[in-house]
Coordinates of C-alpha atoms in Angstrom, one line a residue:
X1 CA 25.5 10.6 26.0
X2 CA 25.7 6.9 25.2
X3 CA 24.1 4.6 27.7
X4 CA 26.7 2.5 29.6
X5 CA 25.5 -0.7 31.2
X6 CA 26.3 -0.7 34.9
X7 CA 28.0 -3.8 36.4
X8 CA 24.8 -4.6 38.3
X9 CA 22.6 -4.3 35.2
X10 CA 25.1 -6.5 33.2
X11 CA 25.1 -9.1 36.0
X12 CA 21.3 -9.1 36.1
X13 CA 21.2 -9.6 32.3
X14 CA 23.8 -12.4 32.4
X15 CA 22.0 -14.1 35.2
X16 CA 18.8 -14.2 33.2
X17 CA 20.5 -15.7 30.1
X18 CA 21.7 -12.8 28.0
X19 CA 25.4 -13.1 27.2
X20 CA 27.9 -10.2 27.6
X21 CA 28.7 -10.3 23.9
X22 CA 25.0 -10.2 22.9
X23 CA 24.3 -7.3 25.2
X24 CA 27.3 -5.4 24.0
X25 CA 26.0 -5.9 20.4
X26 CA 22.6 -4.7 21.5
X27 CA 24.1 -1.6 23.2
X28 CA 26.1 -0.8 20.0
X29 CA 23.1 -1.0 17.8
X30 CA 20.8 0.9 20.1
X31 CA 23.4 3.7 20.5
X32 CA 24.7 3.8 16.9
X33 CA 21.7 2.9 14.7
X34 CA 18.3 2.8 16.4
X35 CA 18.0 6.4 17.4
X36 CA 15.7 8.2 17.8
X37 CA 13.2 5.8 19.4
X38 CA 9.9 6.2 21.2
X39 CA 11.5 4.2 24.0
X40 CA 14.2 5.3 26.4
X41 CA 17.6 3.6 25.9
X42 CA 17.0 1.5 29.0
X43 CA 13.6 0.3 27.6
X44 CA 15.3 -0.5 24.3
X45 CA 17.9 -2.6 25.9
X46 CA 15.4 -4.4 28.0
X47 CA 13.5 -5.2 24.8
X48 CA 16.7 -6.4 23.1
X49 CA 17.4 -8.6 26.1
X50 CA 14.1 -10.3 25.6
X51 CA 15.0 -11.0 22.0
X52 CA 18.4 -12.5 23.0
X53 CA 16.8 -14.8 25.6
X54 CA 14.0 -15.9 23.2
X55 CA 16.5 -16.6 20.4
X56 CA 18.7 -18.6 22.8
X57 CA 15.9 -21.2 23.2
X58 CA 15.7 -21.6 19.4
X59 CA 19.5 -21.8 19.0
X60 CA 19.5 -24.6 21.5
X61 CA 17.1 -26.4 19.2
X62 CA 19.5 -26.0 16.3
X63 CA 18.1 -22.9 14.6
X64 CA 21.1 -20.8 13.3
X65 CA 19.7 -19.3 10.1
X66 CA 16.3 -18.4 8.5
X67 CA 15.1 -17.2 5.1
X68 CA 12.5 -14.5 4.6
X69 CA 11.4 -12.5 1.5
X70 CA 9.8 -9.1 0.7
X71 CA 9.3 -6.9 -2.3
X72 CA 11.7 -4.1 -3.4
X73 CA 11.0 -0.9 -1.6
X74 CA 13.3 1.3 0.4
X75 CA 11.9 0.1 3.7
X76 CA 12.7 -3.5 2.9
X77 CA 16.1 -2.7 1.6
X78 CA 16.9 -1.1 5.0
X79 CA 15.6 -4.3 6.7
X80 CA 17.6 -6.5 4.5
X81 CA 20.9 -4.6 4.6
X82 CA 20.9 -3.2 8.1
X83 CA 18.2 -4.7 10.4
X84 CA 19.0 -8.3 9.4
X85 CA 22.6 -7.7 10.4
X86 CA 21.6 -6.1 13.7
X87 CA 19.3 -9.1 14.4
X88 CA 22.2 -11.6 13.7
X89 CA 24.7 -9.7 15.9
X90 CA 22.3 -9.3 18.7
X91 CA 20.6 -12.8 18.7
X92 CA 23.1 -15.0 16.9
X93 CA 20.5 -16.1 14.3
X94 CA 21.5 -15.2 10.7
X95 CA 18.7 -13.9 8.4
X96 CA 18.8 -14.2 4.6
X97 CA 16.3 -11.5 3.7
X98 CA 15.7 -11.7 0.0
X99 CA 14.5 -8.6 -1.9
X100 CA 12.6 -9.4 -5.1
X101 CA 9.9 -7.8 -7.3
X102 CA 6.3 -7.8 -5.9
X103 CA 5.1 -10.0 -8.8
X104 CA 7.7 -12.6 -7.9
X105 CA 6.7 -12.6 -4.3
X106 CA 3.1 -13.3 -5.3
X107 CA 4.2 -16.0 -7.7
X108 CA 6.4 -17.8 -5.1
X109 CA 3.6 -17.6 -2.6
X110 CA 1.2 -19.2 -5.1
X111 CA 3.8 -21.9 -5.8
X112 CA 4.1 -22.6 -2.0
X113 CA 0.3 -22.8 -1.6
X114 CA 0.0 -25.2 -4.5
X115 CA 2.9 -27.5 -3.3
X116 CA 2.0 -27.3 0.3
X117 CA 5.6 -26.5 1.2
X118 CA 6.7 -22.9 2.0
X119 CA 9.8 -21.7 0.2
X120 CA 10.5 -19.2 3.0
X121 CA 10.3 -19.3 6.7
X122 CA 8.6 -15.9 6.7
X123 CA 7.0 -13.7 4.0
X124 CA 6.2 -9.9 3.8
X125 CA 3.1 -10.3 1.7
X126 CA 0.6 -7.6 0.9
X127 CA -2.6 -7.7 3.1
X128 CA -4.3 -7.7 -0.3
X129 CA -4.1 -11.4 0.0
X130 CA -6.1 -11.6 3.3
X131 CA -9.1 -13.1 1.5
X132 CA -6.9 -15.7 -0.1
X133 CA -5.1 -16.7 3.1
X134 CA -8.3 -17.0 5.0
X135 CA -10.1 -19.1 2.4
X136 CA -7.2 -21.6 1.7
X137 CA -6.5 -22.2 5.3
X138 CA -2.7 -22.6 4.8
X139 CA -1.6 -19.4 6.6
X140 CA -1.2 -19.4 10.4
X141 CA -3.6 -17.3 12.5
X142 CA -1.3 -15.1 14.5
X143 CA -4.1 -14.6 17.1
X144 CA -4.0 -18.4 17.7
X145 CA -0.2 -18.6 17.5
X146 CA 0.5 -15.8 20.0
X147 CA -1.9 -17.5 22.5
X148 CA -0.6 -21.0 21.8
X149 CA 2.6 -22.4 20.3
X150 CA 4.2 -19.0 19.8
X151 CA 3.4 -17.5 23.2
X152 CA 6.9 -17.9 24.6
X153 CA 8.3 -16.3 21.4
X154 CA 5.9 -13.3 21.4
X155 CA 7.4 -10.0 22.6
X156 CA 5.6 -8.8 25.8
X157 CA 6.1 -5.3 24.4
X158 CA 4.6 -6.0 20.9
X159 CA 1.6 -3.6 21.7
X160 CA -0.7 -4.6 18.9
X161 CA -3.0 -1.7 19.6
X162 CA -0.2 0.6 18.5
X163 CA -0.2 -0.9 15.0
X164 CA -2.4 1.2 12.7
X165 CA -3.1 -1.4 10.1
X166 CA -4.3 -4.5 11.9
X167 CA -7.9 -4.0 10.8
X168 CA -6.6 -4.7 7.3
X169 CA -4.9 -8.0 8.3
X170 CA -7.9 -9.4 10.2
X171 CA -10.0 -12.0 8.4
X172 CA -13.8 -12.5 8.5
X173 CA -13.4 -14.8 11.5
X174 CA -12.0 -11.8 13.5
X175 CA -8.5 -13.3 13.8
X176 CA -5.3 -11.6 12.9
X177 CA -3.5 -13.4 10.1
X178 CA -0.7 -11.0 9.2
X179 CA 1.5 -8.5 11.2
X180 CA 1.9 -5.1 9.4
X181 CA 5.5 -4.3 8.5
X182 CA 5.1 -1.2 6.3
X183 CA 2.2 0.9 4.9
X184 CA 1.9 3.5 2.2
X185 CA -1.1 5.1 0.6
X186 CA -2.1 6.1 -2.9
X187 CA -2.7 9.9 -3.0
X188 CA -2.9 12.9 -5.3
X189 CA 0.5 14.6 -5.8
X190 CA 1.0 18.1 -7.2
X191 CA 3.5 20.9 -7.6
X192 CA 2.3 23.4 -5.0
X193 CA 4.8 26.0 -6.2
X194 CA 3.3 26.0 -9.7
X195 CA -0.3 26.0 -8.5
X196 CA 0.6 29.0 -6.3
X197 CA 1.8 31.1 -9.2
X198 CA -0.5 34.1 -9.7
X199 CA 0.0 34.2 -13.5
X200 CA -1.0 30.5 -13.8
X201 CA -4.0 31.0 -11.4
X202 CA -5.3 33.9 -13.5
X203 CA -4.9 32.0 -16.8
X204 CA -6.6 28.9 -15.5
X205 CA -9.6 30.8 -14.0
X206 CA -10.0 32.8 -17.2
X207 CA -10.3 29.6 -19.2
X208 CA -12.2 27.3 -16.9
X209 CA -14.2 29.6 -14.6
X210 CA -13.0 28.2 -11.3
X211 CA -9.8 28.4 -9.2
X212 CA -6.6 26.4 -9.9
X213 CA -6.4 24.2 -6.8
X214 CA -6.5 20.6 -5.6
X215 CA -9.0 18.8 -7.8
X216 CA -12.0 17.4 -6.0
X217 CA -13.3 15.5 -9.0
X218 CA -11.9 13.9 -12.2
X219 CA -13.3 16.7 -14.3
X220 CA -11.1 19.2 -12.6
X221 CA -8.1 16.9 -12.8
X222 CA -8.6 16.6 -16.5
X223 CA -8.9 20.4 -16.9
X224 CA -5.7 20.9 -14.9
X225 CA -3.9 18.2 -17.0
X226 CA -5.0 19.9 -20.2
X227 CA -4.0 23.3 -18.9
X228 CA -0.4 22.4 -18.0
X229 CA 0.2 20.2 -21.0
X230 CA -1.4 22.3 -23.7
X231 CA -1.5 25.9 -22.3
X232 CA 1.5 26.3 -20.0
X233 CA 3.6 23.8 -22.1
X234 CA 7.0 24.8 -20.6
X235 CA 8.4 25.8 -17.2
X236 CA 11.9 27.2 -17.1
X237 CA 12.5 26.2 -20.7
X238 CA 11.5 22.5 -20.2
X239 CA 8.3 20.8 -21.2
X240 CA 5.7 20.5 -18.4
X241 CA 3.1 17.7 -18.4
X242 CA -0.3 17.7 -16.6
X243 CA -0.3 14.0 -15.9
X244 CA 2.0 11.0 -15.3
X245 CA 1.2 7.3 -15.5
X246 CA 2.5 4.0 -16.9
X247 CA 1.1 1.5 -19.4
X248 CA 3.6 -1.3 -20.2
X249 CA 2.2 -4.8 -20.4
X250 CA 3.6 -6.0 -17.1
X251 CA 2.2 -7.3 -13.7
X252 CA 2.5 -3.8 -12.3
X253 CA -0.2 -2.6 -14.8
X254 CA -2.6 -4.8 -12.9
X255 CA -1.9 -3.0 -9.6
X256 CA -2.6 0.3 -11.3
X257 CA -6.2 -1.0 -11.5
X258 CA -6.7 -3.4 -8.5
X259 CA -5.3 -0.7 -6.2
X260 CA -8.7 0.9 -6.1
X261 CA -8.7 2.8 -9.4
X262 CA -12.2 1.5 -10.2
X263 CA -13.6 2.5 -6.8
X264 CA -12.0 6.0 -7.1
X265 CA -14.1 6.3 -10.2
X266 CA -17.1 5.1 -8.1
X267 CA -17.7 1.6 -9.4
X268 CA -18.1 -0.2 -6.0
X269 CA -20.8 -0.1 -3.5
X270 CA -20.8 2.2 -0.5
X271 CA -19.2 0.7 2.6
X272 CA -15.7 1.1 4.2
X273 CA -13.3 -0.5 3.7
X274 CA -13.9 -1.8 0.2
X275 CA -17.6 -1.6 -0.6
X276 CA -20.3 -4.1 0.3
X277 CA -21.5 -6.3 -1.3
X278 CA -19.6 -5.2 -4.4
X279 CA -16.0 -4.2 -3.9
X280 CA -13.4 -2.3 -5.9
X281 CA -12.5 -5.3 -8.0
X282 CA -16.2 -5.5 -9.0
X283 CA -16.6 -8.8 -7.1
X284 CA -20.0 -9.3 -5.4
X285 CA -20.4 -11.4 -2.2
X286 CA -23.5 -13.0 -0.9
X287 CA -25.5 -11.9 2.2
X288 CA -23.0 -13.7 4.4
X289 CA -20.4 -11.0 3.3
X290 CA -17.9 -13.7 2.5
X291 CA -19.1 -15.9 -0.4
X292 CA -18.1 -14.5 -3.9
X293 CA -21.0 -14.8 -6.3
X294 CA -19.6 -13.0 -9.5
X295 CA -17.6 -10.3 -11.1
X296 CA -19.6 -9.7 -14.3
X297 CA -22.6 -7.4 -14.3
X298 CA -24.7 -10.4 -15.5
X299 CA -24.0 -12.0 -12.1
X300 CA -24.4 -8.9 -10.1
X301 CA -20.7 -7.8 -10.1
X302 CA -19.3 -4.6 -11.5
X303 CA -16.0 -5.4 -13.2
X304 CA -17.4 -4.6 -16.6
X305 CA -20.0 -2.0 -15.4
X306 CA -20.3 1.5 -17.0
X307 CA -18.2 3.0 -14.1
X308 CA -15.4 0.4 -14.6
X309 CA -15.3 1.0 -18.3
X310 CA -15.3 4.8 -17.7
X311 CA -12.3 4.3 -15.3
X312 CA -10.3 2.4 -17.9
X313 CA -11.2 4.9 -20.7
X314 CA -10.0 7.9 -18.6
X315 CA -6.8 6.1 -17.7
X316 CA -6.0 5.5 -21.4
X317 CA -7.1 9.0 -22.6
X318 CA -5.2 10.9 -19.9
X319 CA -2.0 8.9 -20.4
X320 CA -2.0 9.4 -24.2
X321 CA -3.1 13.1 -24.1
X322 CA -1.3 14.6 -21.1
X323 CA 1.6 12.4 -20.0
X324 CA 5.1 12.2 -21.5
X325 CA 5.0 9.9 -24.6
X326 CA 7.4 7.5 -22.9
X327 CA 4.8 6.7 -20.2
X328 CA 2.9 4.1 -22.2
X329 CA 6.0 2.0 -22.3
X330 CA 6.9 2.3 -18.6
X331 CA 6.3 0.0 -15.7
X332 CA 5.4 1.1 -12.1
X333 CA 9.1 1.1 -11.1
X334 CA 10.2 3.1 -14.1
X335 CA 7.5 5.7 -13.9
X336 CA 7.8 6.2 -10.1
X337 CA 10.8 8.5 -10.1
X338 CA 9.7 10.7 -13.0
X339 CA 7.8 13.4 -11.0
X340 CA 11.0 14.1 -9.0
X341 CA 12.7 15.2 -12.2
X342 CA 10.6 18.4 -12.2
X343 CA 8.4 18.2 -15.4
X344 CA 5.2 16.8 -14.0
X345 CA 2.6 19.2 -12.6
X346 CA 0.3 16.6 -11.0
X347 CA -0.3 12.9 -10.7
X348 CA -3.7 11.4 -9.7
X349 CA -2.3 8.0 -8.7
X350 CA 0.9 8.4 -6.6
X351 CA 2.2 6.1 -3.9
X352 CA 3.5 7.7 -0.7
X353 CA 6.3 5.1 -0.8
X354 CA 8.1 7.5 -3.1
X355 CA 8.1 10.2 -0.5
X356 CA 11.7 9.5 0.7
X357 CA 13.0 9.7 -2.9
X358 CA 11.1 12.9 -3.4
X359 CA 12.6 14.7 -0.5
X360 CA 16.3 14.4 -1.4
X361 CA 18.2 17.7 -1.5
X362 CA 19.2 18.9 -4.9
X363 CA 16.2 17.6 -6.7
X364 CA 14.3 20.0 -9.0
X365 CA 11.2 19.4 -6.8
X366 CA 12.9 20.3 -3.5
X367 CA 13.6 23.8 -2.2
X368 CA 17.1 24.9 -1.1
X369 CA 16.1 24.6 2.6
X370 CA 15.1 20.9 2.1
X371 CA 11.3 21.5 2.0
X372 CA 9.3 20.1 -0.9
X373 CA 7.9 22.1 -3.7
X374 CA 5.2 19.5 -3.9
X375 CA 2.3 18.4 -1.7
X376 CA 0.1 15.3 -1.4
X377 CA -3.7 15.4 -1.0
X378 CA -6.7 13.1 -1.1
X379 CA -7.2 11.8 -4.7
X380 CA -10.1 13.3 -6.6
X381 CA -13.2 11.3 -7.2
X382 CA -14.9 10.1 -10.5
X383 CA -18.5 11.0 -11.4
X384 CA -19.8 7.7 -10.1
X385 CA -18.3 8.1 -6.6
X386 CA -20.5 8.9 -3.6
X387 CA -19.8 9.7 0.0
X388 CA -19.4 6.5 2.0
X389 CA -17.4 4.7 -0.8
X390 CA -13.8 3.6 -0.5
X391 CA -11.6 6.7 -0.7
X392 CA -8.4 5.2 -2.2
X393 CA -5.9 2.4 -1.8
X394 CA -3.3 1.7 0.9
X395 CA -0.6 -0.9 0.7
X396 CA 0.0 -2.9 3.9
X397 CA 3.0 -5.2 3.5
X398 CA 2.6 -7.7 6.3
X399 CA 4.4 -10.7 7.9
X400 CA 2.8 -13.9 6.9
X401 CA 3.6 -17.5 7.9
X402 CA 2.6 -20.9 6.6
X403 CA 1.0 -23.4 9.1
X404 CA 3.2 -26.3 7.8
X405 CA 6.6 -24.7 8.2
X406 CA 9.2 -26.1 10.6
X407 CA 7.9 -24.8 14.0
X408 CA 11.3 -23.7 15.3
X409 CA 12.3 -21.9 12.1
X410 CA 8.9 -20.3 12.0
X411 CA 9.4 -19.1 15.6
X412 CA 12.7 -17.6 14.6
X413 CA 11.2 -15.8 11.6
X414 CA 8.4 -14.6 13.9
X415 CA 11.1 -13.2 16.2
X416 CA 12.7 -11.4 13.3
X417 CA 9.3 -10.0 12.2
X418 CA 8.8 -8.6 15.7
X419 CA 12.4 -7.2 15.7
X420 CA 11.9 -5.2 12.6
X421 CA 8.6 -3.8 13.8
X422 CA 9.5 -3.4 17.5
X423 CA 9.3 0.0 19.2
X424 CA 13.1 -0.2 19.7
X425 CA 13.7 -0.1 15.9
X426 CA 10.5 1.1 14.2
X427 CA 10.9 4.9 14.5
X428 CA 14.3 4.7 12.8
X429 CA 12.9 2.4 10.1
X430 CA 10.0 4.9 9.7
X431 CA 12.5 7.7 9.1
X432 CA 14.3 5.6 6.5
X433 CA 11.3 4.5 4.5
X434 CA 8.4 6.7 5.6
X435 CA 6.1 3.7 5.6
X436 CA 4.5 4.0 9.0
X437 CA 3.0 1.1 11.0
X438 CA 2.9 2.4 14.6
X439 CA 0.9 5.3 16.0
X440 CA 3.6 6.1 18.5
X441 CA 6.1 6.6 15.7
X442 CA 3.8 8.9 13.7
X443 CA 3.1 11.0 16.8
X444 CA 6.8 11.1 17.9
X445 CA 8.6 14.3 18.6
X446 CA 10.8 13.7 15.6
X447 CA 7.9 13.8 13.1
X448 CA 6.3 16.7 14.8
X449 CA 9.5 18.7 14.3
X450 CA 10.0 17.6 10.7
X451 CA 6.5 17.4 9.4
X452 CA 7.0 20.2 6.9
X453 CA 9.6 18.2 5.1
X454 CA 7.1 15.5 4.0
X455 CA 4.5 17.4 2.0
X456 CA 1.4 16.4 4.0
X457 CA 2.4 12.8 4.8
X458 CA 2.5 13.2 8.6
X459 CA -0.8 15.0 8.7
X460 CA -2.4 12.2 6.6
X461 CA -1.1 9.5 8.9
X462 CA -2.1 11.4 12.0
X463 CA -5.7 11.7 10.8
X464 CA -8.5 9.1 10.4
X465 CA -7.7 9.1 6.7
X466 CA -5.0 6.5 7.4
X467 CA -7.7 3.8 7.8
X468 CA -10.1 5.3 5.2
X469 CA -7.6 4.5 2.4
X470 CA -7.7 0.7 2.3
X471 CA -6.1 -2.4 0.8
X472 CA -7.8 -5.0 -1.3
X473 CA -10.4 -6.7 1.0
X474 CA -11.8 -10.1 1.7
X475 CA -14.1 -10.3 -1.4
X476 CA -11.2 -11.5 -3.5
X477 CA -11.0 -15.3 -3.1
X478 CA -7.6 -15.9 -4.8
X479 CA -5.5 -12.8 -5.3
X480 CA -2.7 -14.5 -7.3
X481 CA -5.0 -16.2 -9.8
X482 CA -7.3 -13.2 -10.3
X483 CA -4.6 -10.4 -10.2
X484 CA -2.8 -11.9 -13.2
X485 CA -5.9 -11.5 -15.4
X486 CA -6.0 -7.7 -15.0
X487 CA -2.8 -6.6 -16.6
X488 CA -3.2 -8.8 -19.6
X489 CA -6.7 -7.5 -20.3
X490 CA -5.9 -3.8 -19.5
X491 CA -2.9 -4.0 -21.8
X492 CA -5.1 -4.9 -24.8
X493 CA -7.1 -1.7 -24.2
X494 CA -3.9 0.4 -23.9
X495 CA -2.6 -0.9 -27.3
X496 CA -6.0 -0.5 -28.9
X497 CA -6.4 -4.2 -29.6
X498 CA -9.7 -4.1 -27.8
X499 CA -12.1 -1.3 -26.7
X500 CA -12.3 -0.5 -23.0
X501 CA -15.7 -2.2 -22.9
X502 CA -14.5 -5.3 -24.7
X503 CA -11.4 -5.5 -22.4
X504 CA -13.5 -5.3 -19.2
X505 CA -16.1 -7.7 -20.6
X506 CA -13.3 -10.3 -21.1
X507 CA -11.8 -9.6 -17.7
X508 CA -15.1 -10.1 -16.0
X509 CA -15.7 -13.3 -17.8
X510 CA -12.2 -14.6 -17.0
X511 CA -12.7 -13.7 -13.3
X512 CA -16.0 -15.6 -13.2
X513 CA -14.3 -18.6 -14.9
X514 CA -11.5 -18.6 -12.2
X515 CA -14.1 -18.4 -9.4
X516 CA -16.1 -21.2 -11.0
X517 CA -13.0 -23.4 -10.8
X518 CA -12.5 -22.4 -7.2
X519 CA -16.1 -23.3 -6.6
X520 CA -15.7 -26.8 -8.1
X521 CA -12.4 -27.4 -6.2
X522 CA -13.7 -26.1 -2.9
X523 CA -11.9 -24.0 -0.3
X524 CA -11.5 -24.2 3.5
X525 CA -13.7 -21.1 4.0
X526 CA -16.2 -19.2 1.8
X527 CA -15.6 -20.7 -1.6
X528 CA -17.2 -18.9 -4.5
X529 CA -20.8 -19.9 -5.4
X530 CA -21.6 -18.0 -8.6
X531 CA -24.9 -16.5 -9.3
X532 CA -26.6 -17.6 -12.5
X533 CA -26.1 -15.2 -15.5
X534 CA -29.1 -12.9 -16.0
X535 CA -29.7 -9.7 -18.0
X536 CA -27.5 -6.8 -17.1
X537 CA -30.6 -4.7 -16.9
X538 CA -31.7 -6.6 -13.8
X539 CA -28.6 -5.6 -11.9
X540 CA -27.8 -2.1 -13.1
X541 CA -29.2 0.5 -10.8
X542 CA -28.9 4.1 -9.6
X543 CA -29.1 2.9 -6.0
X544 CA -26.3 0.4 -5.7
X545 CA -23.5 -1.3 -7.7
X546 CA -23.3 -2.1 -10.5
X547 CA -24.3 1.5 -11.2
X548 CA -26.2 2.6 -14.3
X549 CA -24.4 4.7 -16.9
X550 CA -24.6 8.4 -16.2
X551 CA -26.0 10.7 -18.8
X552 CA -23.1 13.1 -18.0
X553 CA -19.8 11.7 -17.0
X554 CA -18.1 15.1 -16.9
X555 CA -19.7 17.5 -14.5
X556 CA -18.2 20.9 -13.8
X557 CA -14.7 20.8 -12.3
X558 CA -14.4 21.5 -8.6
X559 CA -11.2 22.4 -6.7
X560 CA -10.3 23.3 -3.2
X561 CA -7.4 25.2 -1.6
X562 CA -4.7 22.9 -0.2
X563 CA -4.6 24.6 3.2
X564 CA -8.3 23.8 3.6
X565 CA -7.6 20.1 3.0
X566 CA -4.6 20.0 5.3
X567 CA -6.5 21.7 8.1
X568 CA -9.2 19.0 7.7
X569 CA -6.6 16.3 8.4
X570 CA -5.2 18.3 11.3
X571 CA -8.8 18.6 12.7
X572 CA -9.2 14.8 12.6
X573 CA -11.3 14.5 9.4
X574 CA -10.9 12.0 6.5
X575 CA -11.2 14.8 3.9

């Protein structure tokens, strides 16, 4: 039954500033769009009334329209097309929510930082830039804003403790600089229906001597990739591939590596979230845990270490041996939908942001009852990996605001940021995009009832694993400047222009060069201060990063039954 506002309730709302038209719009959106919710309809309308009253103060100051931007994923499309319209109808403030490629978001952010003038009133920027934002001092501390200038525009029901990703958007000073808007992890994806076939299980065990299951290490992943590509070859008359990836020279090729591929191989130090003092980019920081001192092995970093070179080598080998031949010419966006077409048996580097697209009825990877034929699991580890190291990557797209923006427009953008992450709206947004930010949404009755539709996603996000898979951390002093070096160097190894070792050597040198320039220019906090170059032998060790080359980089493959992994998540374990 739709909630109808009583005359007394309407009168009370009108007396406190909310107009009849605004509340009617709020009632329409709450009834027709923002269901289900973890709030009751009365609580939703009370929250919407607060937004209406807060917006009225800004409209009185002349704010009628704001401009915000985000990358192109389903969650942000829903915000741009539906939630922005709801915000305008309810508050009277129009939102131009641009959707552009992630590389363009980073480029525009960099331009704004260089010019000192923000192009947008609000940005959904990856928390990967937290180290950049902290060091340059141009991004607003939300901790300070909510307690000061933005206090009257901060929703009393924001409930920051309900957000699952705020540890990733907190800088070394302990302050919150970004508000999470969406999160998705990078996990292992596989066709559970194929892995369950008795004939394939028997053939695999006969050849490799262990069970076909979820790979625990890269050796098993490689064996499974070879098995499906070269032994199984076809399923239902169509080719089947044991691996999927992408290799086109494009900014997204950089994310393929900076999104923790090197630490999955085991290149970083132990220490959650990113490895300390050497992180997953190979950047070492000083004893203060903040000052970058180098990326190259000669300065104590690990970007060109044996583990990093191994990670690049395996990426290239697997893509060329076990993936469809078109993969080397694909970008992240082009490769993403391929597993849903039914000819990929497993993928080691798969973003859960694709879950929604993978669950559509009628797809070759979805059963007739709407449940998936596939499952997701923790990614396998490379031979250099040790317990206590970063497990894998998680993207946390987060609301970010420049200090020098127009204060009234910034306040309006902050209202919109809170609107699209509010308890009134967030459960519906989670159902649309499956990129959870609130614990209350993950544990809602809706996702309890529908968990079997999502292939392990709900179990992952209800477990401690949701904070063990982590974004780029604070060791990276300037994400835009350093990130662009990765794809250009990796591409040269993909094409064969350089060996993996030569490509990583050049990448490490270029990273050191950028940090040297940042050192000379200075930064507001923790500018790099490079170590002198010394012999690599001084740094390479079997006790810490950079790790010495292993005598055997392919130990025996190990697998585990999927139900065992799933039960570990249900029992509150990371793995």
